[in-house]
Short mmCIF file of C-alpha atoms in Angstrom, two decimals:
data_model
loop_
_atom_site.label_atom_id
_atom_site.label_comp_id
_atom_site.label_asym_id
_atom_site.label_seq_id
_atom_site.Cartn_x
_atom_site.Cartn_y
_atom_site.Cartn_z
CA UNK D 1 63.85 10.21 -87.92
CA UNK D 2 61.35 12.41 -89.80
CA UNK D 3 60.12 15.50 -88.03
CA UNK D 4 56.44 16.33 -87.52
CA UNK D 5 56.96 19.27 -89.84
CA UNK D 6 58.22 17.02 -92.64
CA UNK D 7 55.28 14.67 -92.15
CA UNK D 8 52.90 17.59 -92.38
CA UNK D 9 54.50 18.70 -95.64
CA UNK D 10 54.18 15.21 -97.13
CA UNK D 11 50.57 15.01 -95.99
CA UNK D 12 49.77 18.45 -97.43
CA UNK D 13 51.44 17.60 -100.73
CA UNK D 14 49.53 14.32 -100.92
CA UNK D 15 46.27 16.08 -100.14
CA UNK D 16 46.92 18.74 -102.80
CA UNK D 17 47.80 16.10 -105.39
CA UNK D 18 44.62 14.22 -104.51
CA UNK D 19 42.50 17.38 -104.82
CA UNK D 20 44.11 18.31 -108.15
CA UNK D 21 43.46 14.81 -109.48
CA UNK D 22 39.86 15.03 -108.25
CA UNK D 23 39.38 18.36 -110.05
CA UNK D 24 40.93 16.96 -113.26
CA UNK D 25 38.71 13.91 -113.01
CA UNK D 26 35.67 16.14 -112.52
CA UNK D 27 36.63 18.19 -115.59
CA UNK D 28 36.67 15.05 -117.68
CA UNK D 29 33.67 13.43 -115.97
CA UNK D 30 31.46 16.41 -116.76
CA UNK D 31 31.57 15.59 -120.46
CA UNK D 32 31.83 17.93 -123.43
CA UNK D 33 28.08 18.62 -123.54
CA UNK D 34 28.14 19.76 -119.92
CA UNK D 35 31.05 22.07 -120.68
CA UNK D 36 29.28 23.60 -123.67
CA UNK D 37 26.23 24.23 -121.48
CA UNK D 38 28.46 25.74 -118.82
CA UNK D 39 30.10 27.95 -121.45
CA UNK D 40 26.74 29.17 -122.79
CA UNK D 41 25.66 30.16 -119.28
CA UNK D 42 29.02 31.79 -118.51
CA UNK D 43 28.96 33.93 -121.67
CA UNK D 44 25.50 35.21 -120.76
CA UNK D 45 26.08 35.85 -117.06
CA UNK D 46 29.78 36.53 -116.48
CA UNK D 47 31.19 39.99 -115.87
CA UNK D 48 34.67 40.32 -117.28
CA UNK D 49 37.29 42.81 -118.30
CA UNK D 50 40.41 42.06 -120.29
CA UNK D 51 42.56 42.23 -123.36
CA UNK D 52 41.79 39.98 -126.27
CA UNK D 53 44.25 39.16 -129.00
CA UNK D 54 42.43 38.38 -132.19
CA UNK D 55 44.30 36.76 -135.06
CA UNK D 56 42.90 36.38 -138.53
CA UNK D 57 44.93 35.52 -141.62
CA UNK D 58 48.08 35.92 -139.54
CA UNK D 59 47.14 39.50 -138.71
CA UNK D 60 46.85 40.20 -135.01
CA UNK D 61 45.06 42.97 -133.23
CA UNK D 62 44.45 43.71 -129.61
CA UNK D 63 40.95 44.49 -128.38
CA UNK D 64 40.07 45.79 -124.93
CA UNK D 65 36.78 44.41 -123.65
CA UNK D 66 34.61 45.30 -120.67
CA UNK D 67 31.44 43.26 -120.27
CA UNK D 68 28.87 43.64 -117.54
CA UNK D 69 25.49 41.97 -117.10
CA UNK D 70 23.14 43.60 -114.60
CA UNK D 71 19.43 42.76 -114.26
CA UNK D 72 19.67 40.80 -117.49
CA UNK D 73 20.92 43.82 -119.44
CA UNK D 74 24.27 43.56 -121.22
CA UNK D 75 26.54 46.57 -121.01
CA UNK D 76 29.73 46.39 -122.90
CA UNK D 77 32.61 48.37 -124.28
CA UNK D 78 34.89 46.99 -126.98
CA UNK D 79 37.80 49.04 -128.27
CA UNK D 80 39.99 47.94 -131.13
CA UNK D 81 43.43 49.08 -130.02
CA UNK D 82 44.88 49.54 -133.46
CA UNK D 83 44.10 51.26 -136.72
CA UNK D 84 41.11 53.57 -136.58
CA UNK D 85 40.32 52.66 -132.96
CA UNK D 86 36.75 51.48 -133.60
CA UNK D 87 34.88 51.59 -130.32
CA UNK D 88 31.62 49.79 -129.59
CA UNK D 89 29.53 50.86 -126.61
CA UNK D 90 26.49 48.74 -125.88
CA UNK D 91 23.63 49.18 -123.47
CA UNK D 92 21.20 46.32 -123.87
CA UNK D 93 20.23 46.14 -127.53
CA UNK D 94 21.29 49.69 -128.35
CA UNK D 95 24.79 49.81 -129.74
CA UNK D 96 26.84 52.89 -130.54
CA UNK D 97 29.75 52.28 -132.89
CA UNK D 98 32.20 55.14 -132.60
CA UNK D 99 34.47 55.79 -135.58
CA UNK D 100 36.96 58.32 -134.18
CA UNK D 101 38.72 59.07 -137.46
CA UNK D 102 35.41 59.86 -139.15
CA UNK D 103 34.09 61.77 -136.12
CA UNK D 104 30.95 59.70 -136.46
CA UNK D 105 28.73 57.47 -134.36
CA UNK D 106 26.68 54.71 -135.98
CA UNK D 107 23.66 53.53 -133.96
CA UNK D 108 22.51 49.94 -134.36
CA UNK D 109 20.30 47.38 -132.64
CA UNK D 110 21.86 44.05 -131.71
CA UNK D 111 19.91 41.20 -130.15
CA UNK D 112 22.63 38.90 -128.88
CA UNK D 113 24.47 38.63 -125.61
CA UNK D 114 28.08 39.25 -126.50
CA UNK D 115 29.98 41.11 -129.17
CA UNK D 116 32.94 38.76 -129.20
CA UNK D 117 31.41 35.39 -128.50
CA UNK D 118 28.29 35.31 -130.56
CA UNK D 119 29.42 32.55 -132.90
CA UNK D 120 30.15 29.95 -130.27
CA UNK D 121 28.56 26.55 -130.60
CA UNK D 122 25.83 25.76 -128.12
CA UNK D 123 24.99 22.63 -126.20
CA UNK D 124 21.76 22.34 -128.21
CA UNK D 125 23.71 21.23 -131.25
CA UNK D 126 23.19 17.61 -132.15
CA UNK D 127 26.68 16.24 -132.57
CA UNK D 128 27.46 12.90 -134.05
CA UNK D 129 26.59 12.77 -137.73
CA UNK D 130 28.68 15.72 -138.95
CA UNK D 131 30.93 16.53 -135.97
CA UNK D 132 32.57 14.87 -133.00
CA UNK D 133 33.17 16.73 -129.78
CA UNK D 134 35.73 15.73 -127.18
CA UNK D 135 37.66 17.01 -124.21
CA UNK D 136 41.27 17.07 -125.35
CA UNK D 137 43.36 18.20 -122.40
CA UNK D 138 43.83 20.53 -119.48
CA UNK D 139 45.66 23.70 -120.40
CA UNK D 140 46.47 27.19 -119.17
CA UNK D 141 45.27 30.43 -120.83
CA UNK D 142 45.61 33.98 -119.51
CA UNK D 143 46.99 32.59 -116.28
CA UNK D 144 43.91 30.45 -115.63
CA UNK D 145 43.34 26.70 -115.72
CA UNK D 146 41.36 25.70 -118.78
CA UNK D 147 39.71 22.64 -120.26
CA UNK D 148 40.29 22.32 -123.99
CA UNK D 149 37.44 21.01 -126.14
CA UNK D 150 37.69 20.05 -129.81
CA UNK D 151 34.75 20.01 -132.19
CA UNK D 152 35.93 18.14 -135.27
CA UNK D 153 33.97 17.95 -138.51
CA UNK D 154 33.92 14.67 -140.41
CA UNK D 155 34.78 16.35 -143.72
CA UNK D 156 36.51 19.45 -145.10
CA UNK D 157 33.26 21.21 -145.94
CA UNK D 158 32.87 22.85 -142.54
CA UNK D 159 35.16 24.33 -139.92
CA UNK D 160 36.19 22.80 -136.64
CA UNK D 161 36.42 24.58 -133.30
CA UNK D 162 38.85 24.47 -130.41
CA UNK D 163 37.59 25.96 -127.16
CA UNK D 164 39.59 26.62 -124.03
CA UNK D 165 37.06 26.99 -121.21
CA UNK D 166 37.90 28.39 -117.81
CA UNK D 167 37.82 25.39 -115.49
CA UNK D 168 36.23 27.38 -112.72
CA UNK D 169 33.46 29.14 -114.64
CA UNK D 170 33.27 27.61 -118.13
CA UNK D 171 34.01 31.01 -119.68
CA UNK D 172 35.76 30.76 -123.10
CA UNK D 173 39.29 32.03 -122.60
CA UNK D 174 40.33 31.12 -126.13
CA UNK D 175 38.48 30.02 -129.25
CA UNK D 176 40.04 28.84 -132.50
CA UNK D 177 38.25 28.24 -135.76
CA UNK D 178 40.02 25.42 -137.58
CA UNK D 179 40.20 24.79 -141.33
CA UNK D 180 40.33 21.35 -142.90
CA UNK D 181 44.13 21.35 -142.94
CA UNK D 182 44.23 21.90 -139.19
CA UNK D 183 45.29 25.53 -139.48
CA UNK D 184 43.68 28.04 -137.11
CA UNK D 185 42.01 30.52 -139.43
CA UNK D 186 40.67 32.65 -136.63
CA UNK D 187 41.81 32.88 -133.03
CA UNK D 188 40.31 34.88 -130.19
CA UNK D 189 42.38 34.62 -127.05
CA UNK D 190 42.37 36.51 -123.79
CA UNK D 191 45.87 37.68 -122.94
CA UNK D 192 44.64 38.86 -119.56
CA UNK D 193 41.24 38.70 -117.97
CA UNK D 194 39.50 39.56 -114.72
CA UNK D 195 36.40 37.47 -114.16
CA UNK D 196 33.72 38.40 -111.66
CA UNK D 197 35.51 41.41 -110.23
CA UNK D 198 34.06 44.86 -109.64
CA UNK D 199 33.65 46.82 -112.86
CA UNK D 200 33.69 50.57 -112.45
CA UNK D 201 31.13 52.64 -114.32
CA UNK D 202 33.91 54.67 -115.90
CA UNK D 203 35.16 51.54 -117.66
CA UNK D 204 32.01 51.59 -119.79
CA UNK D 205 32.32 55.21 -120.90
CA UNK D 206 33.63 56.13 -124.38
CA UNK D 207 37.34 56.84 -124.44
CA UNK D 208 36.83 59.57 -127.04
CA UNK D 209 35.09 62.91 -126.65
CA UNK D 210 32.20 62.58 -129.11
CA UNK D 211 30.55 65.98 -128.47
CA UNK D 212 31.12 67.22 -132.01
CA UNK D 213 30.57 63.86 -133.75
CA UNK D 214 27.84 63.32 -136.35
CA UNK D 215 25.33 60.55 -135.61
CA UNK D 216 23.95 58.08 -138.14
CA UNK D 217 21.64 55.12 -138.20
CA UNK D 218 20.82 52.59 -140.86
CA UNK D 219 17.50 52.81 -142.71
CA UNK D 220 14.68 50.69 -141.35
CA UNK D 221 14.87 47.07 -142.34
CA UNK D 222 12.55 46.11 -145.19
CA UNK D 223 9.56 43.84 -144.84
CA UNK D 224 10.27 40.18 -144.19
CA UNK D 225 7.82 37.34 -144.38
CA UNK D 226 8.13 33.60 -143.95
CA UNK D 227 7.19 31.74 -147.11
CA UNK D 228 7.13 28.25 -148.55
CA UNK D 229 10.30 27.73 -150.51
CA UNK D 230 9.97 27.17 -154.24
CA UNK D 231 13.70 26.42 -154.56
CA UNK D 232 15.57 23.35 -153.42
CA UNK D 233 19.18 22.30 -153.04
CA UNK D 234 19.75 19.04 -154.89
CA UNK D 235 23.39 18.57 -153.86
CA UNK D 236 24.09 20.31 -150.55
CA UNK D 237 26.88 18.82 -148.41
CA UNK D 238 25.64 16.12 -146.06
CA UNK D 239 23.86 17.34 -142.98
CA UNK D 240 22.81 20.74 -144.37
CA UNK D 241 19.06 21.12 -144.15
CA UNK D 242 16.74 23.98 -144.93
CA UNK D 243 15.65 25.62 -141.67
CA UNK D 244 13.67 28.62 -142.96
CA UNK D 245 12.76 30.64 -146.04
CA UNK D 246 11.80 34.31 -146.04
CA UNK D 247 10.87 36.83 -148.69
CA UNK D 248 12.61 40.12 -147.99
CA UNK D 249 12.23 43.61 -149.38
CA UNK D 250 15.28 45.37 -148.05
CA UNK D 251 16.96 48.55 -149.23
CA UNK D 252 19.86 47.71 -151.50
CA UNK D 253 18.82 44.10 -151.95
CA UNK D 254 17.51 44.64 -155.49
CA UNK D 255 13.77 44.12 -155.17
CA UNK D 256 12.19 41.09 -153.54
CA UNK D 257 14.78 38.57 -152.48
CA UNK D 258 14.26 35.04 -151.19
CA UNK D 259 16.46 34.21 -148.22
CA UNK D 260 16.90 30.55 -147.37
CA UNK D 261 18.88 29.44 -144.33
CA UNK D 262 20.56 26.04 -144.38
CA UNK D 263 22.23 24.60 -141.31
CA UNK D 264 24.07 21.46 -140.30
CA UNK D 265 23.38 22.27 -136.66
CA UNK D 266 26.58 24.24 -136.19
CA UNK D 267 27.44 25.98 -139.47
CA UNK D 268 24.85 28.21 -141.16
CA UNK D 269 24.69 29.12 -144.83
CA UNK D 270 22.31 31.74 -146.23
CA UNK D 271 21.18 31.47 -149.83
CA UNK D 272 19.84 34.65 -151.41
CA UNK D 273 17.85 34.40 -154.63
CA UNK D 274 17.40 37.79 -156.26
CA UNK D 275 16.27 39.01 -159.68
CA UNK D 276 19.13 38.83 -162.17
CA UNK D 277 20.41 42.23 -163.27
CA UNK D 278 22.15 40.95 -166.39
CA UNK D 279 25.57 40.52 -164.81
CA UNK D 280 26.63 36.93 -165.48
CA UNK D 281 29.95 37.10 -163.60
CA UNK D 282 30.75 34.42 -161.02
CA UNK D 283 31.72 36.17 -157.78
CA UNK D 284 33.69 34.84 -154.87
CA UNK D 285 34.36 36.89 -151.75
CA UNK D 286 35.54 36.43 -148.23
CA UNK D 287 35.04 38.37 -145.01
CA UNK D 288 37.05 36.94 -142.15
CA UNK D 289 36.11 33.25 -142.00
CA UNK D 290 32.91 33.77 -144.00
CA UNK D 291 32.82 33.00 -147.69
CA UNK D 292 30.35 33.86 -150.41
CA UNK D 293 29.79 32.52 -153.88
CA UNK D 294 27.43 34.11 -156.36
CA UNK D 295 26.30 32.78 -159.73
CA UNK D 296 23.64 33.73 -162.26
CA UNK D 297 21.00 31.12 -163.04
CA UNK D 298 18.35 32.01 -165.60
CA UNK D 299 16.48 35.07 -164.36
CA UNK D 300 18.05 34.91 -160.92
CA UNK D 301 21.33 35.47 -159.13
CA UNK D 302 22.04 32.89 -156.44
CA UNK D 303 24.37 34.02 -153.62
CA UNK D 304 25.42 31.65 -150.83
CA UNK D 305 27.10 33.13 -147.73
CA UNK D 306 28.28 31.41 -144.57
CA UNK D 307 31.02 30.66 -142.05
CA UNK D 308 32.15 27.66 -144.05
CA UNK D 309 34.95 26.99 -146.55
CA UNK D 310 34.70 28.51 -150.03
CA UNK D 311 34.00 25.08 -151.58
CA UNK D 312 30.91 24.68 -149.42
CA UNK D 313 29.20 27.94 -150.42
CA UNK D 314 30.06 27.20 -154.04
CA UNK D 315 28.59 23.69 -153.86
CA UNK D 316 25.42 24.99 -152.22
CA UNK D 317 24.95 27.91 -154.63
CA UNK D 318 25.46 25.67 -157.65
CA UNK D 319 23.07 23.07 -156.24
CA UNK D 320 20.06 25.40 -155.99
CA UNK D 321 17.23 24.58 -158.39
CA UNK D 322 13.62 25.76 -158.75
CA UNK D 323 11.22 23.08 -157.50
CA UNK J 1 57.71 31.08 -129.44
CA UNK J 2 60.97 30.97 -127.52
CA UNK J 3 62.61 33.92 -125.80
CA UNK J 4 65.38 34.05 -128.42
CA UNK J 5 62.92 34.74 -131.23
CA UNK J 6 61.12 37.32 -129.10
CA UNK J 7 64.40 39.09 -128.49
CA UNK J 8 65.26 38.96 -132.19
CA UNK J 9 61.91 40.45 -133.15
CA UNK J 10 62.23 43.18 -130.54
CA UNK J 11 65.77 43.93 -131.73
CA UNK J 12 64.55 44.09 -135.32
CA UNK J 13 61.79 46.55 -134.40
CA UNK J 14 64.36 48.65 -132.55
CA UNK J 15 66.83 48.53 -135.45
CA UNK J 16 69.42 46.67 -133.41
CA UNK J 17 69.47 43.34 -135.23
CA UNK J 18 72.47 42.81 -137.53
CA UNK J 19 71.59 42.67 -141.23
CA UNK J 20 72.43 38.99 -141.68
CA UNK J 21 70.29 38.00 -138.70
CA UNK J 22 67.48 40.28 -139.90
CA UNK J 23 67.39 38.51 -143.24
CA UNK J 24 67.33 35.10 -141.55
CA UNK J 25 64.53 36.24 -139.26
CA UNK J 26 62.44 37.55 -142.16
CA UNK J 27 63.04 34.36 -144.13
CA UNK J 28 61.93 32.27 -141.18
CA UNK J 29 58.86 34.42 -140.55
CA UNK J 30 57.85 34.27 -144.19
CA UNK J 31 58.01 30.48 -144.20
CA UNK J 32 56.47 29.60 -140.85
CA UNK J 33 52.76 30.35 -140.47
CA UNK J 34 52.63 29.38 -136.78
CA UNK J 35 55.62 31.54 -135.96
CA UNK J 36 54.01 34.51 -137.75
CA UNK J 37 50.86 34.02 -135.69
CA UNK J 38 52.84 33.86 -132.47
CA UNK J 39 54.94 36.88 -133.41
CA UNK J 40 51.85 38.85 -134.36
CA UNK J 41 50.24 37.97 -131.05
CA UNK J 42 53.38 38.91 -129.13
CA UNK J 43 53.71 42.29 -130.83
CA UNK J 44 49.99 43.14 -130.62
CA UNK J 45 50.00 42.33 -126.93
CA UNK J 46 53.07 44.47 -126.39
CA UNK J 47 51.43 47.41 -128.14
CA UNK J 48 48.23 46.91 -126.15
CA UNK J 49 50.13 46.84 -122.86
CA UNK J 50 51.94 50.04 -123.81
CA UNK J 51 48.70 51.63 -124.98
CA UNK J 52 50.13 52.13 -128.47
CA UNK J 53 47.99 52.03 -131.57
CA UNK J 54 50.91 51.97 -133.93
CA UNK J 55 54.57 51.18 -134.05
CA UNK J 56 56.83 54.14 -133.47
CA UNK J 57 59.24 54.96 -136.28
CA UNK J 58 57.38 52.80 -138.74
CA UNK J 59 59.23 54.30 -141.69
CA UNK J 60 62.49 53.04 -140.22
CA UNK J 61 61.06 49.56 -139.81
CA UNK J 62 59.91 49.50 -143.41
CA UNK J 63 63.36 50.64 -144.48
CA UNK J 64 64.94 47.84 -142.47
CA UNK J 65 62.75 45.24 -144.20
CA UNK J 66 63.71 46.57 -147.63
CA UNK J 67 67.40 46.73 -146.65
CA UNK J 68 67.44 43.23 -145.17
CA UNK J 69 65.85 41.70 -148.24
CA UNK J 70 67.81 43.94 -150.62
CA UNK J 71 65.17 43.65 -153.33
CA UNK J 72 63.18 46.45 -154.96
CA UNK J 73 60.18 44.14 -155.20
CA UNK J 74 59.75 44.60 -151.48
CA UNK J 75 59.38 48.37 -151.82
CA UNK J 76 56.85 47.86 -154.60
CA UNK J 77 54.97 45.41 -152.43
CA UNK J 78 54.76 47.91 -149.57
CA UNK J 79 53.51 50.55 -152.00
CA UNK J 80 50.81 48.18 -153.26
CA UNK J 81 49.75 47.31 -149.71
CA UNK J 82 49.54 51.01 -148.90
CA UNK J 83 47.34 51.59 -151.90
CA UNK J 84 45.03 48.61 -151.54
CA UNK J 85 45.23 47.43 -147.95
CA UNK J 86 44.21 43.91 -147.07
CA UNK J 87 42.52 43.43 -150.40
CA UNK J 88 45.99 43.24 -151.84
CA UNK J 89 47.54 40.42 -149.81
CA UNK J 90 48.93 37.82 -152.16
CA UNK J 91 50.13 34.25 -151.92
CA UNK J 92 53.55 34.17 -150.32
CA UNK J 93 55.72 33.51 -153.34
CA UNK J 94 59.28 34.79 -153.59
CA UNK J 95 61.25 35.95 -150.58
CA UNK J 96 60.80 39.67 -151.18
CA UNK J 97 57.03 39.45 -151.50
CA UNK J 98 56.72 36.76 -148.84
CA UNK J 99 58.78 38.65 -146.29
CA UNK J 100 57.05 41.96 -147.00
CA UNK J 101 53.59 40.48 -146.71
CA UNK J 102 54.60 38.52 -143.63
CA UNK J 103 56.02 41.60 -141.95
CA UNK J 104 53.00 43.69 -142.89
CA UNK J 105 50.79 41.03 -141.38
CA UNK J 106 52.84 40.55 -138.24
CA UNK J 107 53.36 44.18 -137.41
CA UNK J 108 49.76 45.02 -138.23
CA UNK J 109 48.85 45.72 -141.80
CA UNK J 110 46.97 48.81 -140.76
CA UNK J 111 50.27 50.20 -139.56
CA UNK J 112 51.47 50.25 -143.13
CA UNK J 113 48.25 51.43 -144.72
CA UNK J 114 47.50 54.22 -142.23
CA UNK J 115 47.87 57.69 -143.64
CA UNK J 116 47.89 60.26 -140.83
CA UNK J 117 45.02 62.69 -141.14
CA UNK J 118 43.32 60.82 -143.95
CA UNK J 119 39.83 59.42 -143.61
CA UNK J 120 40.64 55.89 -144.67
CA UNK J 121 42.93 54.82 -141.90
CA UNK J 122 41.99 51.17 -142.09
CA UNK J 123 41.31 49.15 -145.17
CA UNK J 124 38.35 46.81 -144.84
CA UNK J 125 39.30 43.42 -143.47
CA UNK J 126 38.22 41.74 -146.61
CA UNK J 127 40.06 39.37 -148.85
CA UNK J 128 43.36 37.82 -147.98
CA UNK J 129 45.64 35.50 -149.82
CA UNK J 130 43.21 34.43 -152.51
CA UNK J 131 44.37 31.30 -154.27
CA UNK J 132 46.13 32.31 -157.48
CA UNK J 133 43.72 30.26 -159.55
CA UNK J 134 40.66 32.07 -158.21
CA UNK J 135 39.63 35.67 -158.45
CA UNK J 136 38.06 37.16 -155.37
CA UNK J 137 35.88 40.20 -155.69
CA UNK J 138 35.07 42.93 -153.24
CA UNK J 139 32.31 41.37 -151.16
CA UNK J 140 28.74 42.46 -151.54
CA UNK J 141 28.58 43.36 -147.90
CA UNK J 142 24.80 43.55 -147.73
CA UNK J 143 24.60 39.78 -148.11
CA UNK J 144 27.17 39.24 -145.36
CA UNK J 145 25.23 41.65 -143.16
CA UNK J 146 21.89 39.97 -143.84
CA UNK J 147 23.39 36.56 -143.18
CA UNK J 148 24.95 37.78 -139.96
CA UNK J 149 21.74 39.47 -138.85
CA UNK J 150 19.59 36.47 -139.65
CA UNK J 151 22.04 34.08 -138.05
CA UNK J 152 22.04 36.33 -135.00
CA UNK J 153 18.27 36.01 -134.74
CA UNK J 154 18.84 32.26 -134.85
CA UNK J 155 21.45 32.45 -132.13
CA UNK J 156 24.56 33.07 -134.23
CA UNK J 157 26.31 36.13 -135.53
CA UNK J 158 29.73 37.31 -136.51
CA UNK J 159 31.75 40.10 -134.94
CA UNK J 160 33.98 40.39 -137.98
CA UNK J 161 31.05 40.82 -140.36
CA UNK J 162 29.70 43.63 -138.23
CA UNK J 163 33.09 45.19 -137.99
CA UNK J 164 33.67 45.00 -141.72
CA UNK J 165 30.27 46.57 -142.29
CA UNK J 166 31.42 49.57 -140.22
CA UNK J 167 34.62 49.77 -142.16
CA UNK J 168 32.77 49.56 -145.45
CA UNK J 169 30.70 52.49 -144.23
CA UNK J 170 33.94 54.06 -143.15
CA UNK J 171 35.43 53.47 -146.56
CA UNK J 172 32.52 55.01 -148.41
CA UNK J 173 30.68 58.20 -147.74
CA UNK J 174 28.79 57.80 -144.49
CA UNK J 175 26.02 59.99 -145.83
CA UNK J 176 25.15 57.55 -148.59
CA UNK J 177 23.05 54.67 -147.36
CA UNK J 178 22.83 55.99 -143.81
CA UNK J 179 20.38 58.32 -142.17
CA UNK J 180 21.75 61.19 -140.08
CA UNK J 181 20.06 61.55 -136.70
CA UNK J 182 20.23 63.83 -133.69
CA UNK J 183 22.93 62.90 -131.16
CA UNK J 184 21.63 60.50 -128.56
CA UNK J 185 22.54 60.18 -124.97
CA UNK J 186 25.52 57.91 -124.76
CA UNK J 187 24.41 54.52 -123.40
CA UNK J 188 26.97 54.83 -120.68
CA UNK J 189 25.90 58.32 -119.59
CA UNK J 190 23.27 57.30 -117.06
CA UNK J 191 25.78 55.05 -115.39
CA UNK J 192 27.69 58.02 -114.14
CA UNK J 193 25.08 58.25 -111.39
CA UNK J 194 24.74 54.51 -110.92
CA UNK J 195 26.72 52.75 -108.29
CA UNK J 196 29.55 50.66 -109.59
CA UNK J 197 28.26 47.18 -110.30
CA UNK J 198 29.53 44.37 -108.17
CA UNK J 199 29.93 41.13 -110.02
CA UNK J 200 27.53 38.38 -108.98
#
């Protein structure tokens, strides 16, 4: 004969299994668009503190992050734990970048909501023609239950994304940028994280004494004006459309430069058209997952830059023609 | 990554892994991209938890790599990485080069390029493993910055681009291209009198 205690255990186990199944079903029922919306809200409103492991080109580094939003103002401290110990302290739009080995502080203005997660896709993106988005599976990251989303491009001319979103809050616990061969070319993953807990004021103070540091800022941005484009891409990869064109006069940009922004809804590519200085060399460069390709055409140098594969910036730069 | 590999890597860092096993480990790391990523993550996390910015006794570790591979090319590769930082990383061809590059990547390239007391502790995170058929150039960072800034205004931006822009400044003379200003109040300073914030 079964005891009451045993019956209770069976009942409790059944109830727990039912609740877990209900939560899993809810995670799937909500749909990928709902999760992206949830993620966008979480990134803008969540207070968190943790250690991020960032891997790029097989090189890993640990970054300590403290992020606090109060009265709509973002306060943040990001410390790269290795190398020169770059430290970023943010209060709203004002950002102090502390370079301890140079005993210098660089002051900048940033407009976005998060230092780490500013390249995440948003729910506003129109998926379908160039990308598919799907919930892949339930997973576990940094000790928390996560829902894994995959954003898969239809061709090799743009990157895919894998997102592990905290099931409770939608916060991105891990993001991978995926190349055409399926390899993760960039990974940002929380090794540990505290979400929604009290953050002490001291956690947002610089870790270095900067009393005798020199302070710098960048020169004022040059004039920028929206113009009608007199250049056109005649062979951009499918889905890339011109979203804006500006004329810019910025220091170091070599006179007046046209800046065109092309987007497929998720990936952005800038095309800069500047007066040609006589250098006919073809230039390829890469910064993290961003590629650039620069080529001389007549009196101009065309430079395409974006978070897309090298072939894509090359195809776009080569496709630019005067109207 | 299984516990056995973790133990092997830890033993290698500590100089306790027999030479034959060390060579096998390096060979495996040089051939397995996923394993390198996992090992890098494991070691970076360990350093972060211990509050270390660099590996202790790095010279010994470098010596162990050279000894395990038993190839002078490895020493030359380390010297080149020291001189050129991440710009130097090459396709992984040949065990000596492959293992050296893999180890430099896994244990943190900056560990090998750091020169105590020098101003250029970190090489810019720029070009890595360029295909042999293509020549990469040092990026014209102003275009990356403008793209990042403009994308940011459109709702996108790139942490790495910003970071590299600091390191480019760091690499060059800060006084050129930047404007020196009076020290400002640290953004966090006023918070010393603010109550600790309770999460919503």
